[in-house]
Coordinates of C-alpha atoms and ligand atoms in Angstrom, one line a residue:
M319 CA 64.4 -28.4 7.3
N320 CA 60.7 -27.9 7.8
W321 CA 57.9 -29.4 5.9
W322 CA 56.2 -26.1 5.5
K323 CA 59.1 -24.7 3.5
E324 CA 58.6 -27.5 1.0
D325 CA 54.8 -27.3 0.8
I326 CA 52.7 -25.5 -1.8
V327 CA 49.7 -23.9 -0.3
Y328 CA 46.3 -23.4 -2.0
Q329 CA 44.0 -20.8 -0.5
I330 CA 40.3 -21.5 -0.5
Y331 CA 37.6 -18.8 -0.1
P332 CA 34.8 -21.2 1.0
K333 CA 31.9 -19.1 0.1
S334 CA 33.0 -19.1 -3.5
F335 CA 34.7 -22.5 -3.9
K336 CA 32.0 -25.1 -4.5
D337 CA 28.3 -25.2 -3.5
S338 CA 27.4 -28.8 -2.7
N339 CA 23.7 -28.4 -1.7
N340 CA 22.7 -25.8 -4.2
D341 CA 21.8 -22.9 -2.0
G342 CA 24.1 -20.6 -3.9
I343 CA 26.8 -20.6 -1.2
G344 CA 30.0 -22.6 -1.2
D345 CA 30.4 -25.0 1.7
I346 CA 32.6 -27.5 3.5
K347 CA 31.1 -30.5 1.7
G348 CA 32.0 -28.6 -1.6
I349 CA 35.6 -28.6 -0.5
I350 CA 35.5 -32.3 0.2
E351 CA 34.0 -32.9 -3.3
K352 CA 37.0 -31.1 -4.8
L353 CA 39.8 -32.7 -2.9
D354 CA 40.5 -34.9 -5.9
Y355 CA 41.0 -31.8 -8.0
L356 CA 43.4 -30.4 -5.4
E357 CA 45.3 -33.6 -5.1
D358 CA 45.7 -33.8 -8.9
L359 CA 46.9 -30.2 -8.9
G360 CA 49.7 -31.3 -6.6
I361 CA 49.4 -28.9 -3.7
N362 CA 50.1 -30.1 -0.2
T363 CA 48.2 -27.7 2.1
I364 CA 45.1 -25.7 2.0
W365 CA 44.3 -22.6 3.9
I366 CA 40.6 -22.1 4.3
C367 CA 39.3 -18.6 5.0
P368 CA 36.9 -18.3 7.9
F369 CA 33.8 -20.6 8.0
F370 CA 32.8 -20.2 11.7
Q371 CA 29.5 -18.9 12.9
S372 CA 29.3 -15.3 11.7
P373 CA 26.8 -12.6 10.8
M374 CA 29.0 -12.3 7.7
I375 CA 29.3 -8.5 7.8
D376 CA 32.9 -9.1 6.6
N377 CA 32.4 -12.5 5.1
G378 CA 33.3 -14.5 8.1
Y379 CA 36.1 -12.3 9.4
D380 CA 33.5 -11.3 12.1
I381 CA 33.3 -14.5 14.2
S382 CA 30.5 -15.0 16.7
N383 CA 31.5 -18.5 17.8
Y384 CA 35.0 -19.8 17.4
Y385 CA 33.9 -23.4 18.0
Q386 CA 31.0 -23.8 15.6
V387 CA 30.9 -24.0 11.8
D388 CA 28.3 -21.6 10.4
P389 CA 25.3 -23.5 9.2
M390 CA 25.7 -21.8 5.8
F391 CA 28.9 -23.8 5.4
G392 CA 27.7 -27.0 7.0
T393 CA 28.3 -28.6 10.4
N394 CA 31.2 -29.4 12.7
E395 CA 30.8 -33.1 11.5
D396 CA 31.4 -31.9 7.9
L397 CA 34.6 -30.2 9.1
Y398 CA 35.9 -33.3 10.8
E399 CA 35.1 -35.2 7.7
L400 CA 37.1 -32.8 5.7
I401 CA 40.1 -33.0 8.0
D402 CA 39.9 -36.8 7.7
Q403 CA 39.5 -37.0 4.0
A404 CA 42.2 -34.5 3.4
K405 CA 44.6 -36.4 5.6
K406 CA 44.0 -39.5 3.6
K407 CA 45.3 -37.6 0.6
N408 CA 48.2 -36.1 2.6
I409 CA 46.7 -32.6 2.3
K410 CA 47.2 -30.5 5.4
I411 CA 44.7 -27.9 6.6
L412 CA 45.3 -24.4 7.9
F413 CA 42.4 -22.4 9.4
D414 CA 42.2 -18.6 9.4
L415 CA 42.8 -17.4 12.9
V416 CA 40.9 -14.2 13.5
V417 CA 41.7 -13.0 17.0
N418 CA 42.3 -9.2 16.7
H419 CA 38.5 -8.9 16.8
C420 CA 35.4 -10.9 17.0
S421 CA 31.8 -10.2 16.0
D422 CA 29.5 -7.8 17.9
Q423 CA 27.2 -10.8 18.0
H424 CA 29.7 -12.9 19.9
E425 CA 28.4 -14.0 23.3
W426 CA 31.4 -12.1 24.9
F427 CA 30.3 -8.8 23.4
Q428 CA 26.7 -9.4 24.2
K429 CA 27.6 -10.1 27.8
A430 CA 29.8 -7.0 27.9
I431 CA 26.9 -4.9 26.8
A432 CA 24.3 -6.5 29.1
E433 CA 26.4 -6.6 32.3
P434 CA 28.7 -3.7 33.1
N435 CA 30.4 -5.8 35.9
S436 CA 30.9 -8.9 33.8
K437 CA 34.4 -10.2 33.2
E438 CA 33.6 -10.0 29.4
R439 CA 33.4 -6.2 29.7
N440 CA 37.2 -6.3 30.0
Y441 CA 37.5 -8.5 26.9
F442 CA 36.9 -5.4 24.8
I443 CA 38.4 -1.9 24.7
I444 CA 35.9 0.4 26.2
K445 CA 36.4 4.1 27.1
K446 CA 34.3 7.0 28.3
K447 CA 33.1 9.3 25.5
E448 CA 35.6 12.1 26.6
E449 CA 38.5 9.7 26.2
I450 CA 38.0 8.4 22.7
T451 CA 40.5 9.3 19.9
N452 CA 40.2 10.6 16.3
W453 CA 41.3 7.3 14.7
R454 CA 39.6 6.3 11.4
A455 CA 38.5 2.7 11.1
I456 CA 39.7 0.7 8.1
F457 CA 36.2 0.2 6.8
G458 CA 35.3 3.8 7.4
G459 CA 34.0 6.2 10.1
N460 CA 35.4 6.6 13.6
S461 CA 37.1 3.6 15.2
W462 CA 35.0 4.2 18.3
S463 CA 31.3 3.4 18.4
P464 CA 28.8 4.0 21.2
L465 CA 28.5 0.9 23.4
P466 CA 24.8 -0.1 23.2
N467 CA 23.0 0.4 26.5
S468 CA 25.4 3.0 27.8
N469 CA 23.4 6.1 27.1
D470 CA 26.1 7.3 24.7
E471 CA 28.5 7.5 27.6
E472 CA 30.8 4.7 26.7
Y473 CA 32.5 3.7 23.4
Y474 CA 34.2 0.6 22.2
F475 CA 37.1 0.4 19.8
H476 CA 37.3 -1.4 16.4
V477 CA 40.1 -1.3 13.9
F478 CA 37.7 -2.6 11.2
S479 CA 33.9 -2.2 11.1
K480 CA 31.8 -1.4 14.1
E481 CA 30.5 -5.0 13.9
Q482 CA 34.0 -6.2 14.6
P483 CA 34.9 -5.0 18.1
D484 CA 38.6 -5.4 18.9
L485 CA 39.6 -7.9 21.6
N486 CA 41.5 -6.5 24.6
W487 CA 44.8 -8.3 24.4
E488 CA 45.9 -6.4 27.5
N489 CA 43.7 -8.7 29.5
P490 CA 45.4 -12.0 30.4
E491 CA 42.0 -13.8 30.9
L492 CA 41.0 -13.0 27.3
R493 CA 44.4 -14.1 26.0
K494 CA 43.9 -17.4 27.8
E495 CA 40.5 -17.9 26.1
I496 CA 42.2 -17.4 22.7
Y497 CA 45.0 -19.8 23.4
K498 CA 42.4 -22.4 24.6
M499 CA 40.6 -22.1 21.3
I500 CA 43.8 -22.3 19.2
N501 CA 44.9 -25.5 21.0
F502 CA 41.4 -27.0 20.7
W503 CA 41.7 -26.8 16.9
L504 CA 45.3 -28.0 16.7
D505 CA 44.2 -31.0 18.8
K506 CA 41.6 -31.7 16.2
G507 CA 44.4 -32.4 13.7
I508 CA 44.7 -29.2 11.7
K509 CA 48.3 -28.3 10.8
G510 CA 48.3 -24.6 11.6
F511 CA 46.8 -21.1 10.8
R512 CA 47.0 -18.1 8.7
V513 CA 46.8 -15.5 11.3
D514 CA 44.5 -12.5 10.5
A515 CA 45.4 -8.9 11.1
I516 CA 47.8 -9.9 13.8
T517 CA 49.9 -6.7 13.8
Y518 CA 46.9 -4.9 15.2
I519 CA 46.6 -6.7 18.6
K520 CA 48.6 -4.1 20.5
K521 CA 47.3 -0.5 20.7
N522 CA 49.2 2.6 21.8
Q523 CA 48.1 2.6 25.5
Q524 CA 48.4 6.4 25.6
F525 CA 45.6 6.6 23.1
P526 CA 46.8 9.9 21.7
N527 CA 44.9 12.0 19.0
F528 CA 46.8 12.4 15.8
A529 CA 46.9 15.2 13.3
P530 CA 44.0 14.6 10.9
D531 CA 44.9 13.1 7.5
G532 CA 41.5 13.5 5.8
L533 CA 38.6 15.8 5.4
D534 CA 36.7 13.9 8.0
G535 CA 39.1 15.2 10.7
L536 CA 40.3 11.7 11.5
A537 CA 43.7 10.0 11.3
H538 CA 44.3 6.5 10.0
V539 CA 43.8 3.9 12.8
D540 CA 47.2 2.3 11.9
K541 CA 49.0 5.2 13.6
G542 CA 48.0 4.0 17.0
S543 CA 47.4 0.4 16.4
I544 CA 49.7 -1.3 14.0
N545 CA 53.0 -3.0 15.1
Q546 CA 53.2 -1.0 18.3
P547 CA 56.0 -1.5 20.8
G548 CA 55.1 -4.2 23.2
I549 CA 53.4 -6.4 20.7
E550 CA 56.4 -8.8 20.9
S551 CA 55.4 -10.0 24.4
F552 CA 51.9 -10.9 23.2
L553 CA 53.4 -12.7 20.2
K554 CA 55.9 -14.6 22.3
E555 CA 53.3 -15.7 24.8
M556 CA 50.9 -16.9 22.1
K557 CA 53.6 -18.9 20.6
T558 CA 54.7 -20.5 23.8
E559 CA 51.1 -21.3 24.9
T560 CA 50.0 -22.7 21.6
F561 CA 52.1 -23.2 18.4
D562 CA 55.2 -24.4 20.1
K563 CA 53.4 -27.4 21.4
Y564 CA 52.6 -28.7 18.0
D565 CA 54.4 -29.4 14.7
C566 CA 52.5 -26.7 12.9
M567 CA 52.8 -24.0 10.3
T568 CA 51.7 -20.4 11.0
V569 CA 51.5 -17.6 8.5
G570 CA 51.0 -14.1 9.9
E571 CA 49.1 -11.5 8.0
A572 CA 51.5 -8.9 9.4
V573 CA 50.9 -5.7 7.6
G574 CA 53.2 -2.8 8.6
V575 CA 56.2 -4.7 9.8
P576 CA 59.4 -2.9 8.8
Y577 CA 62.3 -5.3 7.9
K578 CA 64.1 -4.2 11.1
D579 CA 61.4 -5.7 13.2
L580 CA 61.2 -9.0 11.3
E581 CA 62.9 -10.9 14.1
Q582 CA 59.9 -10.6 16.3
Y583 CA 57.8 -12.3 13.7
V584 CA 59.9 -15.0 11.9
G585 CA 63.1 -16.9 12.3
D586 CA 64.3 -18.7 15.4
G587 CA 62.9 -16.2 17.9
G588 CA 59.9 -15.1 15.9
C589 CA 56.3 -16.0 16.6
F590 CA 55.4 -17.4 13.1
S591 CA 56.8 -19.8 10.6
M592 CA 56.4 -17.0 8.1
I593 CA 54.6 -13.7 7.4
F594 CA 53.1 -12.4 4.2
E595 CA 55.1 -9.8 2.3
F596 CA 53.0 -7.0 0.9
S597 CA 55.6 -4.8 -0.7
Y598 CA 55.1 -6.0 -4.2
D599 CA 51.7 -7.7 -4.5
N600 CA 49.8 -4.6 -5.7
P601 CA 52.2 -2.1 -7.2
S602 CA 49.7 0.5 -8.4
M603 CA 48.3 0.9 -4.9
P604 CA 49.6 4.2 -3.3
S605 CA 50.9 3.8 0.2
Q606 CA 49.3 7.2 1.1
G607 CA 46.5 9.3 -0.3
N608 CA 43.1 8.2 -1.6
W609 CA 42.2 4.6 -2.1
Y610 CA 41.4 5.3 -5.8
D611 CA 44.7 6.9 -6.6
Y612 CA 46.9 5.0 -9.1
K613 CA 50.6 4.9 -8.6
Q614 CA 52.6 4.6 -11.8
W615 CA 55.1 1.7 -11.6
T616 CA 57.6 0.0 -13.8
V617 CA 58.7 -3.6 -14.0
D618 CA 62.2 -2.6 -12.9
E619 CA 61.0 -0.8 -9.8
W620 CA 58.7 -3.7 -9.0
K621 CA 61.4 -6.4 -9.4
Q622 CA 63.7 -4.4 -7.1
K623 CA 61.0 -4.7 -4.4
I624 CA 60.9 -8.5 -4.9
Y625 CA 64.7 -8.7 -4.7
K626 CA 64.8 -6.5 -1.6
A627 CA 62.2 -8.6 0.2
Q628 CA 64.0 -11.8 -0.6
K629 CA 67.3 -10.4 0.7
H630 CA 65.9 -9.1 4.0
I631 CA 63.7 -12.1 4.7
S632 CA 66.3 -14.7 3.9
K633 CA 68.7 -13.2 6.5
I634 CA 66.2 -13.8 9.3
G635 CA 63.7 -16.5 8.4
W636 CA 61.2 -17.6 5.8
S637 CA 58.4 -16.1 3.9
P638 CA 55.4 -17.1 1.7
T639 CA 54.9 -15.6 -1.7
H640 CA 51.6 -14.7 -3.2
I641 CA 50.3 -12.6 -6.1
E642 CA 46.7 -13.0 -5.2
N643 CA 44.4 -13.5 -2.2
H644 CA 40.8 -12.7 -1.2
D645 CA 41.6 -9.1 -0.4
S646 CA 43.1 -8.0 -3.6
P647 CA 42.2 -7.9 -7.3
R648 CA 43.3 -10.7 -9.7
S649 CA 47.0 -10.7 -10.6
I650 CA 46.3 -10.6 -14.3
N651 CA 44.7 -7.2 -13.9
K652 CA 47.1 -5.9 -11.3
F653 CA 50.3 -6.6 -13.2
L654 CA 49.4 -6.6 -16.9
H655 CA 48.1 -3.9 -19.1
P656 CA 44.9 -5.1 -21.0
D657 CA 46.9 -5.3 -24.2
Q658 CA 49.6 -7.5 -22.5
I659 CA 47.2 -10.2 -21.2
C660 CA 47.7 -13.5 -22.9
G661 CA 48.4 -17.1 -22.0
H662 CA 52.2 -16.5 -22.0
S663 CA 52.1 -13.4 -19.8
V664 CA 49.8 -15.1 -17.2
K665 CA 52.2 -18.0 -17.1
M666 CA 55.1 -15.7 -16.8
L667 CA 53.6 -14.0 -13.7
A668 CA 53.2 -17.4 -12.2
T669 CA 56.8 -18.3 -12.9
I670 CA 58.2 -15.1 -11.4
F671 CA 56.8 -15.7 -8.0
F672 CA 56.8 -19.5 -7.9
Y673 CA 60.5 -20.1 -7.6
L674 CA 61.4 -17.4 -5.1
R675 CA 62.9 -18.6 -1.9
S676 CA 59.6 -19.1 -0.2
T677 CA 56.5 -21.2 0.2
P678 CA 54.2 -20.4 -2.8
F679 CA 50.6 -19.7 -2.1
I680 CA 48.1 -20.1 -4.9
Y681 CA 44.7 -18.4 -4.5
Q682 CA 41.7 -20.3 -5.9
G683 CA 41.1 -19.6 -9.6
Q684 CA 44.6 -18.1 -10.0
E685 CA 45.7 -21.4 -11.6
L686 CA 43.1 -20.8 -14.3
G687 CA 43.9 -17.2 -14.9
M688 CA 40.6 -16.0 -13.5
S689 CA 40.3 -12.2 -13.9
N690 CA 38.6 -9.2 -12.5
V691 CA 34.9 -8.7 -12.9
H692 CA 32.9 -5.7 -13.7
F693 CA 29.5 -5.0 -12.2
N694 CA 27.2 -2.3 -13.4
S695 CA 25.5 -1.6 -10.1
I696 CA 26.8 -1.1 -6.6
D697 CA 24.1 -3.5 -5.5
D698 CA 25.9 -6.3 -7.2
Y699 CA 28.9 -5.8 -4.9
D700 CA 29.0 -7.5 -1.6
D701 CA 32.2 -6.5 0.0
I702 CA 31.9 -4.1 3.0
S703 CA 35.1 -2.3 2.0
T704 CA 33.9 -1.7 -1.6
H705 CA 30.7 -0.2 -0.3
D706 CA 32.7 2.1 2.0
H707 CA 35.0 3.1 -0.8
F708 CA 32.0 3.8 -3.0
Q709 CA 30.5 6.0 -0.4
R710 CA 33.8 7.8 0.1
A711 CA 34.0 8.5 -3.6
L712 CA 30.5 10.0 -3.6
N713 CA 31.4 12.1 -0.6
A714 CA 34.5 13.3 -2.5
G715 CA 32.2 14.6 -5.2
F716 CA 32.3 11.8 -7.8
K717 CA 29.2 10.9 -9.7
E718 CA 27.8 7.4 -9.1
E719 CA 29.0 6.2 -12.5
E720 CA 32.5 7.5 -11.8
A721 CA 32.5 6.0 -8.4
L722 CA 31.7 2.6 -9.9
R723 CA 34.4 3.0 -12.4
L724 CA 36.9 3.7 -9.7
I725 CA 35.7 0.8 -7.6
S726 CA 35.8 -1.8 -10.3
P727 CA 39.5 -2.5 -10.6
R728 CA 40.1 -2.3 -6.8
S729 CA 37.2 -4.2 -5.3
R730 CA 37.9 -7.2 -3.2
D731 CA 35.0 -8.9 -4.9
N732 CA 37.2 -9.3 -8.0
A733 CA 38.8 -12.2 -6.2
R734 CA 35.6 -13.5 -4.7
T735 CA 33.4 -14.4 -7.7
P736 CA 32.6 -18.1 -7.8
M737 CA 35.2 -20.6 -8.8
Q738 CA 34.8 -21.5 -12.5
W739 CA 34.6 -25.3 -12.7
S740 CA 32.9 -25.8 -16.0
N741 CA 31.0 -24.1 -18.8
S742 CA 27.6 -25.1 -17.4
K743 CA 25.3 -22.4 -16.0
Y744 CA 26.8 -20.7 -12.9
A745 CA 30.2 -22.1 -14.0
G746 CA 29.5 -25.4 -12.3
F747 CA 29.8 -23.7 -8.9
S748 CA 26.2 -24.2 -8.1
E749 CA 22.9 -24.9 -9.8
V750 CA 21.2 -21.8 -8.5
T751 CA 22.0 -18.1 -8.5
P752 CA 25.2 -17.7 -6.5
W753 CA 25.6 -15.2 -3.7
L754 CA 27.9 -13.2 -5.9
K755 CA 27.7 -13.1 -9.7
V756 CA 29.8 -15.4 -11.7
N757 CA 32.4 -13.7 -14.0
S758 CA 30.9 -13.7 -17.5
N759 CA 34.1 -15.2 -19.0
Y760 CA 33.5 -18.6 -17.4
Q761 CA 32.7 -20.2 -20.7
N762 CA 36.2 -19.7 -21.8
V763 CA 38.0 -19.8 -18.5
N764 CA 37.1 -22.9 -16.4
V765 CA 38.7 -26.1 -15.0
D766 CA 37.0 -28.6 -17.3
Q767 CA 38.2 -26.9 -20.4
Q768 CA 41.8 -26.3 -19.1
L769 CA 42.2 -29.9 -17.8
N770 CA 41.8 -31.0 -21.4
D771 CA 44.1 -28.5 -22.9
P772 CA 47.8 -29.4 -22.5
K773 CA 48.8 -25.7 -23.1
S774 CA 46.4 -24.3 -20.5
I775 CA 47.4 -22.2 -17.6
L776 CA 46.1 -24.9 -15.3
N777 CA 48.4 -27.5 -16.8
Y778 CA 51.3 -25.0 -16.6
Y779 CA 50.7 -24.6 -12.8
K780 CA 50.7 -28.4 -12.5
K781 CA 54.1 -28.5 -14.2
M782 CA 55.5 -25.7 -12.0
I783 CA 54.3 -27.6 -8.9
E784 CA 55.7 -30.9 -10.2
L785 CA 59.1 -29.3 -10.8
R786 CA 59.3 -27.8 -7.3
K787 CA 58.5 -31.2 -5.8
Q788 CA 60.9 -33.2 -8.0
K789 CA 63.5 -35.1 -5.9
K790 CA 66.3 -33.8 -8.1
Y791 CA 65.3 -30.1 -7.8
C792 CA 63.3 -29.8 -4.6
S793 CA 66.4 -29.1 -2.5
V794 CA 67.8 -26.3 -4.6
L795 CA 64.4 -24.8 -5.5
V796 CA 63.3 -24.7 -1.9
Y797 CA 66.5 -24.1 0.2
G798 CA 68.9 -22.8 -2.4
E799 CA 70.3 -19.3 -2.1
F800 CA 68.5 -16.6 -4.0
S801 CA 70.3 -13.9 -6.1
P802 CA 69.1 -11.6 -8.9
L803 CA 70.3 -12.1 -12.4
F804 CA 70.6 -9.7 -15.4
E805 CA 69.5 -7.0 -12.9
N806 CA 70.3 -4.1 -15.2
M807 CA 68.4 -5.5 -18.1
K808 CA 65.2 -3.6 -18.6
N809 CA 62.0 -5.6 -18.1
I810 CA 63.9 -8.8 -17.3
V811 CA 62.9 -10.3 -14.0
A812 CA 65.4 -13.1 -13.3
Y813 CA 67.1 -14.8 -10.5
Q814 CA 69.1 -17.8 -9.7
R815 CA 68.7 -20.4 -7.0
T816 CA 71.9 -22.2 -6.0
N817 CA 73.4 -24.7 -3.6
N818 CA 76.8 -26.4 -3.7
E819 CA 75.8 -28.7 -6.5
Q820 CA 73.2 -27.0 -8.6
T821 CA 72.4 -23.7 -10.2
I822 CA 68.9 -23.0 -11.6
Y823 CA 68.1 -19.8 -13.6
I824 CA 64.6 -18.5 -13.5
I825 CA 64.3 -16.0 -16.4
N826 CA 61.3 -13.9 -17.3
N827 CA 60.9 -11.5 -20.2
F828 CA 58.3 -9.1 -18.8
Q829 CA 57.5 -7.2 -22.0
S830 CA 56.0 -7.6 -25.4
E831 CA 59.4 -7.1 -27.1
Y832 CA 62.0 -9.8 -28.0
C833 CA 65.1 -9.7 -25.9
E834 CA 68.6 -11.3 -26.1
I835 CA 70.3 -12.7 -23.1
E836 CA 73.6 -14.5 -22.7
V837 CA 73.6 -17.7 -20.7
E838 CA 76.4 -20.0 -19.7
M839 CA 76.1 -23.2 -21.6
P840 CA 75.2 -26.0 -21.4
F841 CA 71.8 -25.9 -19.8
K842 CA 68.8 -28.0 -19.7
V843 CA 65.3 -26.5 -20.0
L844 CA 63.2 -27.5 -17.1
L845 CA 60.2 -25.3 -17.8
N846 CA 59.2 -23.1 -20.7
N847 CA 56.0 -21.2 -21.2
Y848 CA 56.5 -21.5 -25.0
T849 CA 56.9 -24.8 -26.9
D850 CA 60.3 -23.8 -28.1
I851 CA 63.4 -21.8 -27.3
T852 CA 65.6 -19.9 -29.7
V853 CA 69.3 -20.3 -29.0
S854 CA 72.3 -19.1 -31.1
S855 CA 75.7 -20.6 -31.1
Q856 CA 77.0 -17.5 -29.3
R857 CA 75.4 -18.6 -26.1
L858 CA 72.5 -16.2 -26.7
I859 CA 68.9 -16.9 -26.0
Y860 CA 66.3 -14.9 -27.9
L861 CA 63.5 -14.5 -25.4
K862 CA 60.1 -14.2 -26.9
P863 CA 57.5 -11.7 -25.5
F864 CA 56.7 -12.7 -21.9
Q865 CA 58.7 -15.9 -22.2
S866 CA 59.6 -17.7 -19.0
L867 CA 62.4 -20.2 -18.7
V868 CA 63.6 -22.3 -15.9
L869 CA 67.1 -23.6 -16.7
D870 CA 69.3 -26.1 -15.0
I871 CA 72.8 -24.8 -15.6
E872 CA 74.9 -27.9 -16.0
Ligands
GLC1849 C1 42.2 -9.3 7.0 C2 41.4 -10.2 6.1 C3 40.3 -9.4 5.5 C4 39.5 -8.9 6.6 C5 40.3 -8.2 7.7 C6 39.5 -8.0 8.9 O1 42.9 -8.3 6.3 O2 42.3 -10.7 5.1 O3 39.6 -10.1 4.5 O4 38.5 -8.0 6.1 O5 41.4 -8.9 8.0 O6 39.3 -9.2 9.6
CA1850 CA1 25.9 -24.5 0.0

């Protein structure tokens, strides 16, 4: 038994959560202001995206000082106050641990540039121009950029943007610095980390060139830098030197881990409490090809991915589940056709993921059914990746208007618009123009309005949370075995959670048609996204469009 299996985590994107001092940017004091809201929602833990000193090229995922809160978010005192206040409400805090790379403005990188003989020079991956590879960085361009002051003779490596130089994990001294920082924050009373881009820390030390996979003559950086053999010893060491010394929760953002390698990451011997599963969180995203390509998908293919992930992970360890985060469009728009979007379908999506055998993560605004945004000008977008995609679309010959249309459903900014607290100007997020435009639907979709509406999405989330925490059901809903139900029925996403004493059915009718299912009687309805349920004497339930039911099979 681990507390982090039972917890429900809420992800905060601090820049967009709540602006306490009206400069248009969310901040730590804003989070403190909203702790009551989070307590009332019922979550146990918050993960806060990066708020450390940063030039904000990648919104804080480019850290220039790991020990200092960026003034735009407040002060270290504010942070300690937050840890304190949250503790009083039994809310635990996870930081975002960004240690694959730092910012080019970090003192380490500045020293590496200034002094060729400095120890910091070896904190980064630097090669002679002749030795660099043809790997394409994730935010575009070559993953090697000229090292300033080197007369174009030396280049440094970056998986992401050129302002995010990768740290050289091969260097034990650098690793020690990282462990020191991790322990520093755990000593301050935080309960763990979401660990950013961790599968990238080991690079193929041969640094081979790969056959180009694009018109630019480059090959995706992942080929030489994701989940490479040898990464396990870095992971093991990090765990022994840091996490193992505390009762903490760690969630790896571990893209590219095949199920066969899971043991390095989770379970008894793995580095983390859990790692995110990305196989089903964005089904229309092609695994290969252009970023703007759309993969057709069906509910039945999608549910098989969920079942498969549950099966593999439960053999080895534990996993979180999410349908939204700060890197991905809103779930409503990813999973539902425009003509399917309604209160019932949004609640259905929530139900599908919430009772899987996992720790549920809720991304801010998801509990309101916040949706994608559409901006008419590229200048309204902030995200570095969106700007890169826009440029790539232009390079591929699309007109500006078309490029914008392609970007709109895919941009990470869809998830980053300010949290919608009320129907007052700027959605109650701030009293001045926010750093990113508010979604124009805030008058209809906001916390104030939903708190007062018993049928709102927000109140449904509260019920889901309450049920998972209930004494009588916690054990089976958290630890119970998972197995699919009605697997062959089209558009039915259903599973059961069982232990020796209890059986719970989670049934979701993912379609706008009615559907009949047969259920063993008697049962008790624990949750229903409609006000009623139609049952016939022949043990048949008539599921309404997008109906979700959680049933206690007695
Ligand atoms: C992770 C973060 C993303 C960031 C990237 C580089 O994927 O979630 O927001 O851009 O790492 O740090
Ligand atoms: Ca502010």
